[in-house]
Short mmCIF file of C-alpha atoms and ligand atoms in Angstrom, two decimals:
data_model
loop_
_atom_site.label_atom_id
_atom_site.label_comp_id
_atom_site.label_asym_id
_atom_site.label_seq_id
_atom_site.Cartn_x
_atom_site.Cartn_y
_atom_site.Cartn_z
CA UNK A 1 9.73 -68.37 -49.27
CA UNK A 2 13.05 -68.19 -48.27
CA UNK A 3 15.20 -64.68 -49.82
CA UNK A 4 12.08 -63.93 -51.63
CA UNK A 5 8.59 -62.49 -51.99
CA UNK A 6 5.75 -64.39 -51.18
CA UNK A 7 2.04 -63.70 -53.70
CA UNK A 8 -0.64 -64.41 -53.35
CA UNK A 9 -1.65 -65.29 -57.08
CA UNK A 10 -5.16 -66.06 -57.60
CA UNK A 11 -5.25 -68.55 -61.13
CA UNK A 12 -8.34 -68.46 -63.29
CA UNK A 13 -8.85 -70.99 -65.41
CA UNK A 14 -11.59 -72.95 -67.93
CA UNK A 15 -9.76 -76.84 -67.24
CA UNK A 16 -8.00 -77.65 -64.22
CA UNK A 17 -6.91 -81.55 -63.63
CA UNK A 18 -8.09 -84.01 -62.49
CA UNK A 19 -11.76 -82.22 -61.84
CA UNK A 20 -12.28 -80.94 -65.65
CA UNK A 21 -9.81 -81.77 -68.65
CA UNK A 22 -10.36 -81.22 -72.74
CA UNK A 23 -6.69 -79.97 -73.52
CA UNK A 24 -3.63 -79.61 -72.04
CA UNK A 25 -4.19 -76.45 -70.79
CA UNK A 26 -6.15 -78.98 -67.56
CA UNK A 27 -2.47 -80.16 -67.14
CA UNK A 28 -0.66 -77.13 -66.89
CA UNK A 29 -3.98 -75.42 -63.91
CA UNK A 30 -3.35 -78.93 -61.77
CA UNK A 31 0.28 -79.33 -61.59
CA UNK A 32 1.14 -74.88 -62.33
CA UNK A 33 -0.51 -74.08 -58.79
CA UNK A 34 1.35 -76.52 -56.81
CA UNK A 35 4.80 -75.91 -58.15
CA UNK A 36 3.77 -71.94 -57.10
CA UNK A 37 2.51 -73.34 -54.38
CA UNK A 38 5.86 -75.12 -53.61
CA UNK A 39 7.91 -72.04 -53.41
CA UNK A 40 5.56 -70.43 -51.00
CA UNK A 41 3.61 -68.64 -53.26
CA UNK A 42 0.01 -68.60 -51.81
CA UNK A 43 -2.79 -69.44 -54.97
CA UNK A 44 -5.86 -69.99 -55.83
CA UNK A 45 -7.82 -70.33 -58.77
CA UNK A 46 -11.54 -70.63 -60.15
CA UNK A 47 -13.07 -72.79 -61.69
CA UNK A 48 -16.75 -72.97 -63.60
CA UNK A 49 -18.28 -75.84 -62.18
CA UNK A 50 -19.59 -78.24 -64.91
CA UNK A 51 -22.66 -81.42 -64.17
CA UNK A 52 -19.33 -83.69 -64.57
CA UNK A 53 -17.42 -82.41 -61.41
CA UNK A 54 -18.49 -84.96 -58.82
CA UNK A 55 -19.39 -83.30 -55.83
CA UNK A 56 -19.05 -86.21 -53.55
CA UNK A 57 -15.94 -87.12 -54.49
CA UNK A 58 -13.70 -83.85 -55.00
CA UNK A 59 -15.26 -83.01 -51.59
CA UNK A 60 -17.15 -79.75 -52.84
CA UNK A 61 -18.89 -77.67 -49.89
CA UNK A 62 -21.28 -74.43 -50.70
CA UNK A 63 -18.76 -71.43 -48.68
CA UNK A 64 -22.60 -70.06 -49.22
CA UNK A 65 -20.99 -66.92 -51.25
CA UNK A 66 -23.83 -66.16 -53.46
CA UNK A 67 -24.33 -63.61 -56.71
CA UNK A 68 -27.22 -62.41 -58.38
CA UNK A 69 -24.95 -60.45 -61.39
CA UNK A 70 -27.04 -58.37 -63.78
CA UNK A 71 -26.61 -59.59 -67.92
CA UNK A 72 -28.70 -58.65 -70.73
CA UNK A 73 -31.73 -57.62 -68.81
CA UNK A 74 -32.32 -60.51 -67.09
CA UNK A 75 -30.38 -62.00 -63.33
CA UNK A 76 -28.13 -64.23 -62.89
CA UNK A 77 -27.49 -66.54 -59.82
CA UNK A 78 -23.41 -67.12 -58.68
CA UNK A 79 -22.39 -69.17 -56.84
CA UNK A 80 -19.41 -70.26 -54.79
CA UNK A 81 -18.14 -73.51 -54.49
CA UNK A 82 -14.82 -74.80 -52.08
CA UNK A 83 -12.20 -77.88 -52.60
CA UNK A 84 -8.77 -78.03 -52.44
CA UNK A 85 -6.23 -79.69 -55.31
CA UNK A 86 -5.40 -83.49 -54.25
CA UNK A 87 -2.49 -83.51 -52.35
CA UNK A 88 -2.16 -79.95 -51.75
CA UNK A 89 -3.06 -76.74 -50.57
CA UNK A 90 -4.33 -75.03 -53.29
CA UNK A 91 -7.62 -73.56 -52.83
CA UNK A 92 -10.23 -74.79 -55.83
CA UNK A 93 -13.91 -72.59 -56.15
CA UNK A 94 -15.95 -72.91 -58.86
CA UNK A 95 -18.29 -71.10 -59.14
CA UNK A 96 -22.03 -73.00 -60.32
CA UNK A 97 -24.80 -71.86 -62.76
CA UNK A 98 -27.21 -74.62 -63.49
CA UNK A 99 -28.01 -73.31 -66.37
CA UNK A 100 -24.99 -71.87 -68.04
CA UNK A 101 -22.38 -74.90 -66.75
CA UNK A 102 -24.10 -77.37 -64.19
CA UNK A 103 -26.31 -78.59 -66.55
CA UNK A 104 -23.10 -79.69 -69.08
CA UNK A 105 -21.35 -82.62 -69.04
CA UNK A 106 -19.14 -80.87 -71.10
CA UNK A 107 -16.60 -77.80 -70.86
CA UNK A 108 -17.19 -76.14 -74.04
CA UNK A 109 -20.49 -76.93 -76.11
CA UNK A 110 -19.06 -75.18 -78.99
CA UNK A 111 -22.63 -74.93 -80.70
CA UNK A 112 -23.67 -71.74 -80.53
CA UNK A 113 -20.44 -68.68 -80.32
CA UNK A 114 -22.79 -66.12 -78.48
CA UNK A 115 -24.78 -68.46 -75.68
CA UNK A 116 -20.85 -69.88 -75.49
CA UNK A 117 -19.35 -66.30 -74.26
CA UNK A 118 -22.08 -65.71 -72.23
CA UNK A 119 -21.32 -68.39 -70.28
CA UNK A 120 -17.48 -67.23 -69.45
CA UNK A 121 -19.34 -62.94 -69.19
CA UNK A 122 -20.84 -65.61 -66.41
CA UNK A 123 -17.84 -66.42 -65.06
CA UNK A 124 -16.18 -63.61 -65.14
CA UNK A 125 -18.62 -61.50 -63.94
CA UNK A 126 -19.43 -64.42 -61.30
CA UNK A 127 -16.30 -64.57 -60.27
CA UNK A 128 -15.04 -60.60 -59.67
CA UNK A 129 -17.93 -59.87 -57.49
CA UNK A 130 -17.53 -63.29 -55.35
CA UNK A 131 -13.69 -61.61 -55.15
CA UNK A 132 -14.32 -59.50 -51.42
CA UNK A 133 -15.74 -61.91 -50.26
CA UNK A 134 -12.89 -64.77 -50.75
CA UNK A 135 -11.02 -63.25 -48.15
CA UNK A 136 -8.38 -63.62 -50.24
CA UNK A 137 -6.31 -59.68 -52.26
CA UNK A 138 -4.59 -60.98 -54.82
CA UNK A 139 -1.48 -59.74 -55.93
CA UNK A 140 -1.74 -61.45 -58.89
CA UNK A 141 -4.58 -62.12 -61.48
CA UNK A 142 -3.24 -64.78 -64.03
CA UNK A 143 -5.48 -65.13 -66.33
CA UNK A 144 -5.57 -67.84 -69.24
CA UNK A 145 -7.23 -68.35 -72.67
CA UNK A 146 -9.11 -65.51 -74.18
CA UNK A 147 -12.73 -67.38 -71.76
CA UNK A 148 -11.21 -65.62 -68.99
CA UNK A 149 -10.07 -62.17 -70.89
CA UNK A 150 -13.56 -61.26 -69.96
CA UNK A 151 -11.72 -60.49 -66.46
CA UNK A 152 -8.71 -58.37 -67.65
CA UNK A 153 -11.10 -56.02 -69.31
CA UNK A 154 -13.64 -55.63 -66.30
CA UNK A 155 -10.55 -55.19 -64.32
CA UNK A 156 -9.48 -52.17 -66.48
CA UNK A 157 -13.41 -50.48 -66.30
CA UNK A 158 -15.81 -51.26 -64.13
CA UNK A 159 -13.69 -53.82 -61.42
CA UNK A 160 -11.00 -51.18 -61.37
CA UNK A 161 -11.29 -51.66 -57.55
CA UNK A 162 -10.04 -55.00 -57.37
CA UNK A 163 -6.50 -53.52 -58.97
CA UNK A 164 -6.40 -52.07 -55.06
CA UNK A 165 -5.03 -48.60 -56.79
CA UNK A 166 -2.26 -50.28 -59.07
CA UNK A 167 -0.73 -52.77 -57.00
CA UNK A 168 -2.63 -55.92 -57.79
CA UNK A 169 -1.14 -56.56 -61.45
CA UNK A 170 -2.65 -59.38 -64.67
CA UNK A 171 -0.87 -60.93 -65.61
CA UNK A 172 -2.68 -63.78 -68.49
CA UNK A 173 -1.28 -66.88 -70.07
CA UNK A 174 -1.71 -67.75 -73.88
CA UNK A 175 -2.69 -71.43 -74.91
CA UNK A 176 -3.64 -71.53 -78.29
CA UNK A 177 -4.20 -68.14 -80.40
CA UNK A 178 -5.93 -69.67 -82.03
CA UNK A 179 -9.18 -69.74 -80.19
CA UNK A 180 -10.49 -66.08 -80.05
CA UNK A 181 -13.77 -66.04 -78.42
CA UNK A 182 -14.47 -63.39 -81.11
CA UNK A 183 -18.06 -62.05 -81.65
CA UNK A 184 -19.95 -58.95 -82.87
CA UNK A 185 -21.02 -55.44 -80.00
CA UNK A 186 -24.12 -56.55 -79.03
CA UNK A 187 -22.63 -58.76 -77.02
CA UNK A 188 -20.75 -55.84 -75.04
CA UNK A 189 -24.40 -55.49 -73.94
CA UNK A 190 -25.01 -58.52 -71.98
CA UNK A 191 -21.31 -57.84 -70.90
CA UNK A 192 -22.16 -54.81 -69.07
CA UNK A 193 -18.94 -52.98 -70.62
CA UNK A 194 -19.28 -49.54 -72.07
CA UNK A 195 -17.73 -49.25 -76.15
CA UNK A 196 -16.89 -45.83 -75.50
CA UNK A 197 -14.63 -46.63 -73.73
CA UNK A 198 -13.77 -50.30 -74.19
CA UNK A 199 -14.46 -50.99 -78.58
CA UNK A 200 -11.39 -49.12 -79.36
CA UNK A 201 -8.41 -49.91 -81.47
CA UNK A 202 -6.46 -49.92 -77.98
CA UNK A 203 -9.05 -52.26 -76.25
CA UNK A 204 -10.92 -55.10 -77.78
CA UNK A 205 -11.87 -53.66 -81.16
CA UNK A 206 -11.45 -56.81 -83.54
CA UNK A 207 -12.03 -55.71 -87.49
CA UNK A 208 -15.60 -54.28 -86.09
CA UNK A 209 -15.47 -57.19 -83.81
CA UNK A 210 -15.44 -58.06 -79.94
CA UNK A 211 -12.44 -59.96 -79.41
CA UNK A 212 -12.50 -61.27 -75.53
CA UNK A 213 -8.28 -62.93 -76.30
CA UNK A 214 -7.04 -59.40 -77.98
CA UNK A 215 -8.51 -57.61 -74.46
CA UNK A 216 -5.97 -60.27 -73.02
CA UNK A 217 -3.48 -58.94 -74.79
CA UNK A 218 -4.32 -55.53 -75.06
CA UNK A 219 -5.43 -55.20 -70.84
CA UNK A 220 -2.76 -57.78 -69.15
CA UNK A 221 -0.06 -56.21 -68.17
CA UNK A 222 2.23 -58.25 -69.52
CA UNK A 223 1.15 -61.55 -70.88
CA UNK A 224 2.80 -65.14 -71.62
CA UNK A 225 2.61 -68.11 -73.77
CA UNK A 226 3.55 -71.82 -73.29
CA UNK A 227 7.02 -71.74 -75.15
CA UNK A 228 9.43 -69.47 -75.87
CA UNK A 229 9.39 -69.88 -79.51
CA UNK A 230 5.77 -70.04 -80.52
CA UNK A 231 6.62 -67.08 -77.85
CA UNK A 232 8.45 -65.25 -81.64
CA UNK A 233 5.65 -67.11 -83.63
CA UNK A 234 2.92 -65.54 -82.66
CA UNK A 235 4.61 -62.76 -83.73
CA UNK A 236 4.50 -63.72 -86.79
CA UNK A 237 1.41 -63.20 -89.91
CA UNK A 238 1.73 -66.97 -90.08
CA UNK A 239 1.00 -68.12 -86.79
CA UNK A 240 -0.60 -64.69 -85.27
CA UNK A 241 -4.18 -65.81 -86.24
CA UNK A 242 -4.71 -62.09 -87.32
CA UNK A 243 -3.76 -60.56 -83.95
CA UNK A 244 1.07 -60.37 -84.29
CA UNK A 245 0.29 -57.07 -85.16
CA UNK A 246 -1.54 -56.18 -81.82
CA UNK A 247 0.87 -58.78 -80.02
CA UNK A 248 4.20 -57.19 -82.54
CA UNK A 249 3.06 -53.82 -80.14
CA UNK A 250 2.68 -55.56 -77.22
CA UNK A 251 6.46 -56.90 -78.11
CA UNK A 252 8.47 -55.90 -75.06
CA UNK A 253 5.37 -57.17 -72.39
CA UNK A 254 5.28 -61.21 -73.69
CA UNK A 255 6.95 -63.58 -72.97
CA UNK A 256 7.34 -66.81 -73.93
CA UNK A 257 7.19 -70.12 -70.40
CA UNK A 258 7.28 -73.42 -71.38
CA UNK A 259 4.64 -76.04 -69.89
CA UNK A 260 6.18 -78.31 -67.22
CA UNK A 261 5.27 -81.36 -66.98
CA UNK A 262 4.11 -82.62 -63.43
CA UNK A 263 6.55 -86.17 -62.92
CA UNK A 264 3.71 -87.10 -59.67
CA UNK A 265 1.08 -87.59 -62.96
CA UNK A 266 2.66 -88.89 -65.24
CA UNK A 267 5.48 -91.36 -63.42
CA UNK A 268 5.94 -94.60 -64.96
CA UNK A 269 7.24 -96.31 -62.13
CA UNK A 270 3.71 -95.67 -59.32
CA UNK A 271 1.08 -95.73 -62.74
CA UNK A 272 -1.64 -97.89 -61.66
CA UNK A 273 -2.60 -98.11 -65.32
CA UNK A 274 0.10 -99.74 -66.88
CA UNK A 275 0.31 -104.00 -67.46
CA UNK A 276 4.23 -102.89 -65.95
CA UNK A 277 4.99 -100.51 -64.25
CA UNK A 278 8.99 -98.96 -64.96
CA UNK A 279 11.47 -97.19 -64.10
CA UNK A 280 14.20 -96.47 -65.83
CA UNK A 281 16.09 -99.44 -65.21
CA UNK A 282 13.49 -101.55 -65.72
CA UNK A 283 11.89 -99.56 -69.19
CA UNK A 284 13.57 -101.78 -71.83
CA UNK A 285 11.50 -105.35 -70.16
CA UNK A 286 8.37 -103.72 -69.17
CA UNK A 287 7.85 -101.61 -72.13
CA UNK A 288 8.21 -104.54 -74.09
CA UNK A 289 5.36 -106.04 -71.34
CA UNK A 290 3.62 -103.16 -71.70
CA UNK A 291 3.34 -102.99 -76.28
CA UNK A 292 2.70 -106.81 -76.11
CA UNK A 293 -0.62 -106.09 -73.54
CA UNK A 294 -1.41 -103.15 -75.69
CA UNK A 295 -1.48 -104.70 -78.90
CA UNK A 296 -4.11 -107.24 -77.68
CA UNK A 297 -5.65 -104.86 -77.20
CA UNK A 298 -5.65 -103.14 -79.72
CA UNK A 299 -6.01 -106.08 -82.51
CA UNK A 300 -3.03 -106.40 -83.89
CA UNK A 301 -0.64 -108.70 -84.24
CA UNK A 302 2.27 -109.62 -81.97
CA UNK A 303 4.85 -108.60 -84.30
CA UNK A 304 8.64 -107.76 -81.85
CA UNK A 305 10.25 -106.71 -84.88
CA UNK A 306 7.24 -104.19 -85.97
CA UNK A 307 7.84 -100.49 -83.96
CA UNK A 308 4.67 -99.08 -82.06
CA UNK A 309 4.27 -95.54 -83.13
CA UNK A 310 1.02 -94.04 -80.82
CA UNK A 311 -1.63 -90.99 -81.51
CA UNK A 312 -2.68 -89.22 -78.42
CA UNK A 313 -4.64 -86.52 -79.83
CA UNK A 314 -7.54 -83.78 -80.18
CA UNK A 315 -8.67 -84.08 -83.51
CA UNK A 316 -8.43 -81.26 -84.53
CA UNK A 317 -7.25 -78.96 -87.83
CA UNK A 318 -4.44 -78.33 -85.74
CA UNK A 319 -2.67 -81.26 -85.27
CA UNK A 320 -1.21 -81.81 -88.28
CA UNK A 321 -3.87 -84.70 -89.24
CA UNK A 322 -4.02 -83.46 -93.48
CA UNK A 323 -0.18 -84.90 -93.40
CA UNK A 324 -0.94 -88.18 -92.03
CA UNK A 325 -4.26 -87.85 -94.63
CA UNK A 326 -1.57 -88.19 -97.70
CA UNK A 327 0.81 -90.65 -96.33
CA UNK A 328 -2.79 -93.51 -95.70
CA UNK A 329 -1.29 -94.53 -98.51
CA UNK A 330 2.29 -95.44 -97.65
CA UNK A 331 1.22 -95.39 -93.85
CA UNK A 332 -0.39 -99.29 -94.32
CA UNK A 333 2.45 -100.12 -95.84
CA UNK A 334 5.22 -99.16 -93.86
CA UNK A 335 6.91 -101.45 -90.98
CA UNK A 336 4.71 -100.17 -87.75
CA UNK A 337 2.26 -100.42 -86.68
CA UNK A 338 0.44 -97.05 -85.29
CA UNK A 339 -2.42 -97.30 -82.46
CA UNK A 340 -4.45 -93.49 -82.55
CA UNK A 341 -6.21 -92.80 -79.46
CA UNK A 342 -8.67 -89.63 -79.90
CA UNK A 343 -11.92 -87.54 -80.76
CA UNK A 344 -13.01 -84.08 -82.60
CA UNK A 345 -13.54 -83.16 -86.05
CA UNK A 346 -15.53 -85.92 -87.34
CA UNK A 347 -13.89 -85.82 -90.60
CA UNK A 348 -10.88 -87.19 -88.77
CA UNK A 349 -12.50 -89.07 -86.69
CA UNK A 350 -13.75 -90.60 -89.94
CA UNK A 351 -10.01 -90.24 -91.20
CA UNK A 352 -8.78 -92.67 -88.83
CA UNK A 353 -11.75 -95.21 -88.96
CA UNK A 354 -11.58 -96.07 -92.46
CA UNK A 355 -7.46 -96.53 -91.58
CA UNK A 356 -8.33 -98.71 -88.97
CA UNK A 357 -10.66 -100.75 -91.92
CA UNK A 358 -8.36 -100.68 -93.90
CA UNK A 359 -5.18 -101.07 -92.93
CA UNK A 360 -3.88 -103.97 -91.23
CA UNK A 361 -1.21 -102.28 -89.49
CA UNK A 362 -4.13 -99.10 -88.26
CA UNK A 363 -6.09 -99.64 -84.92
CA UNK A 364 -8.03 -96.39 -83.58
CA UNK A 365 -10.23 -95.78 -80.49
CA UNK A 366 -12.42 -92.19 -81.36
CA UNK A 367 -13.52 -91.03 -77.34
CA UNK A 368 -11.01 -89.77 -74.59
CA UNK A 369 -9.50 -92.59 -72.24
CA UNK A 370 -7.71 -91.05 -69.75
CA UNK A 371 -6.04 -94.46 -68.71
CA UNK A 372 -5.86 -96.29 -72.30
CA UNK A 373 -3.70 -92.72 -73.34
CA UNK A 374 -0.92 -94.51 -70.08
CA UNK A 375 -0.98 -97.27 -71.82
CA UNK A 376 -0.79 -96.16 -74.80
CA UNK A 377 2.55 -93.66 -73.36
CA UNK A 378 3.89 -96.42 -71.92
CA UNK A 379 3.36 -99.65 -74.97
CA UNK A 380 5.28 -97.32 -78.08
CA UNK A 381 8.10 -97.04 -79.29
CA UNK A 382 7.38 -94.34 -80.91
CA UNK A 383 4.66 -90.58 -79.87
CA UNK A 384 3.30 -88.69 -83.27
CA UNK A 385 2.65 -85.68 -82.51
CA UNK A 386 2.33 -83.93 -86.36
CA UNK A 387 1.21 -80.81 -85.45
CA UNK A 388 0.53 -77.44 -88.62
CA UNK A 389 1.44 -75.10 -84.28
CA UNK A 390 0.87 -76.36 -81.07
CA UNK A 391 1.96 -73.69 -78.29
CA UNK A 392 2.63 -75.32 -75.75
CA UNK A 393 3.02 -79.30 -75.74
CA UNK A 394 2.55 -81.87 -73.02
CA UNK A 395 2.27 -84.42 -75.29
CA UNK A 396 5.47 -84.83 -76.27
CA UNK A 397 6.32 -84.41 -72.90
CA UNK A 398 4.34 -87.08 -71.33
CA UNK A 399 6.07 -90.11 -73.86
CA UNK A 400 9.55 -88.99 -73.35
CA UNK A 401 8.80 -89.34 -69.01
CA UNK A 402 7.42 -92.91 -70.85
CA UNK A 403 10.62 -93.03 -72.73
CA UNK A 404 8.36 -92.94 -76.01
CA UNK A 405 10.62 -90.69 -79.09
CA UNK A 406 8.86 -87.98 -80.55
CA UNK A 407 7.65 -87.74 -83.66
CA UNK A 408 7.07 -83.70 -84.65
CA UNK A 409 6.41 -81.76 -86.73
CA UNK A 410 9.48 -78.61 -85.63
CA UNK A 411 7.13 -75.76 -84.26
CA UNK A 412 5.75 -73.61 -81.04
CA UNK A 413 6.77 -75.98 -77.93
CA UNK A 414 7.45 -79.13 -80.61
CA UNK A 415 11.60 -77.51 -82.00
CA UNK A 416 11.85 -76.05 -77.68
CA UNK A 417 11.52 -79.59 -76.58
CA UNK A 418 12.00 -82.73 -79.21
CA UNK A 419 16.00 -82.35 -80.32
CA UNK A 420 16.61 -84.19 -83.12
CA UNK A 421 18.39 -86.94 -83.66
CA UNK A 422 20.51 -87.46 -87.27
CA UNK A 423 20.88 -83.15 -86.15
CA UNK A 424 22.28 -84.05 -82.81
CA UNK A 425 23.48 -87.69 -82.34
CA UNK A 426 24.67 -87.76 -78.66
CA UNK A 427 21.50 -85.54 -77.57
CA UNK A 428 18.79 -85.77 -79.49
CA UNK A 429 15.86 -87.05 -78.29
CA UNK A 430 12.84 -88.23 -81.16
CA UNK A 431 12.84 -87.02 -84.75
CA UNK A 432 11.98 -83.15 -86.60
CA UNK A 433 10.98 -81.99 -89.33
CA UNK A 434 10.80 -78.61 -90.61
CA UNK A 435 8.41 -77.74 -93.40
CA UNK A 436 5.01 -79.25 -92.49
CA UNK A 437 5.09 -81.18 -95.13
CA UNK A 438 3.12 -84.62 -95.58
CA UNK A 439 7.12 -85.99 -97.95
CA UNK A 440 8.83 -84.06 -94.54
CA UNK A 441 6.78 -87.30 -92.32
CA UNK A 442 6.62 -89.28 -94.47
CA UNK A 443 10.83 -88.50 -94.68
CA UNK A 444 11.09 -88.03 -90.37
CA UNK A 445 9.02 -91.66 -90.06
CA UNK A 446 11.70 -93.21 -92.77
CA UNK A 447 14.74 -91.42 -90.48
CA UNK A 448 12.94 -93.43 -86.63
CA UNK A 449 12.08 -97.20 -88.25
CA UNK A 450 15.65 -97.12 -89.64
CA UNK A 451 16.82 -96.60 -86.10
CA UNK A 452 14.21 -98.35 -84.67
CA UNK A 453 16.37 -101.42 -86.64
CA UNK A 454 19.92 -100.13 -84.60
CA UNK A 455 18.25 -102.03 -81.46
CA UNK A 456 21.90 -101.86 -79.86
CA UNK A 457 20.72 -97.85 -79.32
CA UNK A 458 17.44 -98.81 -78.52
CA UNK A 459 18.11 -98.55 -74.24
CA UNK A 460 19.92 -96.16 -74.43
CA UNK A 461 17.75 -94.08 -76.41
CA UNK A 462 14.75 -94.71 -74.10
CA UNK A 463 17.28 -94.03 -71.09
CA UNK A 464 17.41 -91.11 -72.22
CA UNK A 465 14.63 -89.20 -72.82
CA UNK A 466 12.90 -90.60 -70.32
CA UNK A 467 15.61 -88.21 -68.55
CA UNK A 468 14.74 -85.52 -70.16
CA UNK A 469 14.35 -82.58 -67.17
CA UNK A 470 10.19 -81.61 -67.53
CA UNK A 471 9.75 -81.49 -64.52
CA UNK A 472 8.22 -77.76 -63.00
CA UNK A 473 10.08 -76.19 -60.54
CA UNK A 474 12.12 -74.55 -64.11
CA UNK A 475 8.55 -72.77 -65.30
CA UNK A 476 7.44 -72.38 -61.35
CA UNK A 477 10.73 -70.43 -60.92
CA UNK A 478 10.82 -68.15 -64.29
CA UNK A 479 6.58 -67.67 -63.42
CA UNK A 480 7.49 -66.21 -59.80
CA UNK A 481 10.50 -63.99 -61.10
CA UNK A 482 7.90 -62.49 -64.07
CA UNK A 483 5.10 -61.49 -61.22
CA UNK A 484 8.11 -60.29 -58.91
CA UNK A 485 9.51 -58.44 -62.45
CA UNK A 486 5.70 -57.50 -62.92
CA UNK A 487 4.86 -55.73 -59.38
CA UNK A 488 7.85 -53.48 -60.07
CA UNK A 489 7.43 -51.72 -62.62
CA UNK A 490 4.80 -48.69 -62.64
CA UNK A 491 0.77 -50.18 -64.67
P1 ADP B 1 -4.14 -79.90 -75.99
O1 ADP B 1 -3.72 -78.94 -75.22
O2 ADP B 1 -3.73 -78.90 -77.56
O3 ADP B 1 -5.17 -80.16 -76.69
P2 ADP B 1 -1.72 -81.25 -75.29
O4 ADP B 1 -0.47 -82.24 -75.94
O5 ADP B 1 -1.64 -79.10 -75.01
O6 ADP B 1 -2.41 -80.42 -76.42
O7 ADP B 1 -2.24 -81.98 -74.27
C1 ADP B 1 -3.31 -82.20 -74.73
C2 ADP B 1 -3.24 -83.33 -73.79
O8 ADP B 1 -5.12 -83.73 -73.61
C3 ADP B 1 -2.57 -85.01 -72.81
O9 ADP B 1 -2.35 -85.22 -71.88
C4 ADP B 1 -2.93 -85.79 -73.96
O10 ADP B 1 -2.71 -87.30 -73.16
C5 ADP B 1 -4.50 -86.02 -72.86
N1 ADP B 1 -5.73 -86.16 -74.34
C6 ADP B 1 -6.08 -85.64 -75.59
N2 ADP B 1 -6.40 -86.66 -76.19
C7 ADP B 1 -7.48 -87.22 -75.85
C8 ADP B 1 -8.19 -87.92 -75.21
N3 ADP B 1 -8.71 -88.97 -76.58
N4 ADP B 1 -7.93 -89.54 -74.46
C9 ADP B 1 -7.20 -88.95 -73.43
N5 ADP B 1 -6.38 -87.76 -72.92
C10 ADP B 1 -5.95 -87.57 -74.50
#
């Protein structure tokens, strides 16, 4: 690193592309470490080793490090495997425990919160136990979301020595404040944490429960979230999920750093899953071919005058599908076609299945399919993301990269990245609606359709969308500056 210090950064997360992905945090973990390494930092990533991570495909090697962790009177083993992030020198360590991770094909089990907490407590304890043997003494321990936040509680108590007399710092990134990891205080016994030290209002106590998200917020040296707008929103009653006060107390240590997008991974010019690959110059023609192929794939009639709108999403409350349910009848009559790819809450899966059955212009695929998601980003004209709240959002960034105009609710990262074309015709790159209501969504859709009818403007708008600079470099620099600042400030 020229003219600046380089740091050792330990990135701890529960998902990372290409090994295991459920949402946007996996994309971040697959690309931010590489962007930080490109700035001269030494980065390693720590993940659980889930059953779906194919050891042969990803070249997993045993490090020989095996630690026994005592949890609630049981000895549990944690062995450490190693590989690298593809096309990089970034080391990835994977913590193996057959019962908690190896035998599961999913990242989150979601069945029983207590079991879920046990799994990630073992992950945190195991990695802190293993760390001294890895020949990697981090300057920055960067935790991501509640599952990794117990590390912060340990690092302030039983594993304090790993902060090396205060020369290392903890950074905690909130990717989604809604999921907090809350349980009754009996979990502290299994965690091996002394309640008199941590079960306090300045610690992880929250309305009589343990709250791991709060542990991250209170014990980290700095807290970040993945957009500027969300950093402000979470300090308010409406978006704070009960933690707004705790966050407000930490006000001066909260920073918004927007997520970037890996332009190598998401590149329509090299994307092998597409019928026609394209850069800005041939986008209009190629997108038309991709759109035709997508219509065929979804069994939609080839109606060139109708735009195709796409949704690729986890189907959960956050994503705004209650608004779509409200306009279901109108949607069936609008001059557009809608293709949906997603999975999640059964009521939303049912909503889209029913829409697909009952209307001629909506089709849905329930499941998780990265290749199909790429064909949707490429073959659609608009990408719909009406999220009630959205910490950062990658869907809209991928859509822009593929020349597809986002239609979004103006919240969190969506508000930071999508500029409404009616508000600012010279710089707009999509459509956004401010009040979270079905009529505002319907209005945004109608405005988008009006614009679509102005065919002569379209090539420029596609080119403008594709030129939106979402690359990681700027954000990686912001993290790098923040690491430097937090290392200078006494704890
Ligand atoms: P979140 O992290 O809340 O799920 P983001 O917009 O930040 O939302 O990231 C979502 C990521 O997951 C995007 O890369 C999107 O393409 C991908 N994704 C979501 N659902 C699916 C699905 N059913 N199939 C394939 N990819 C999906």
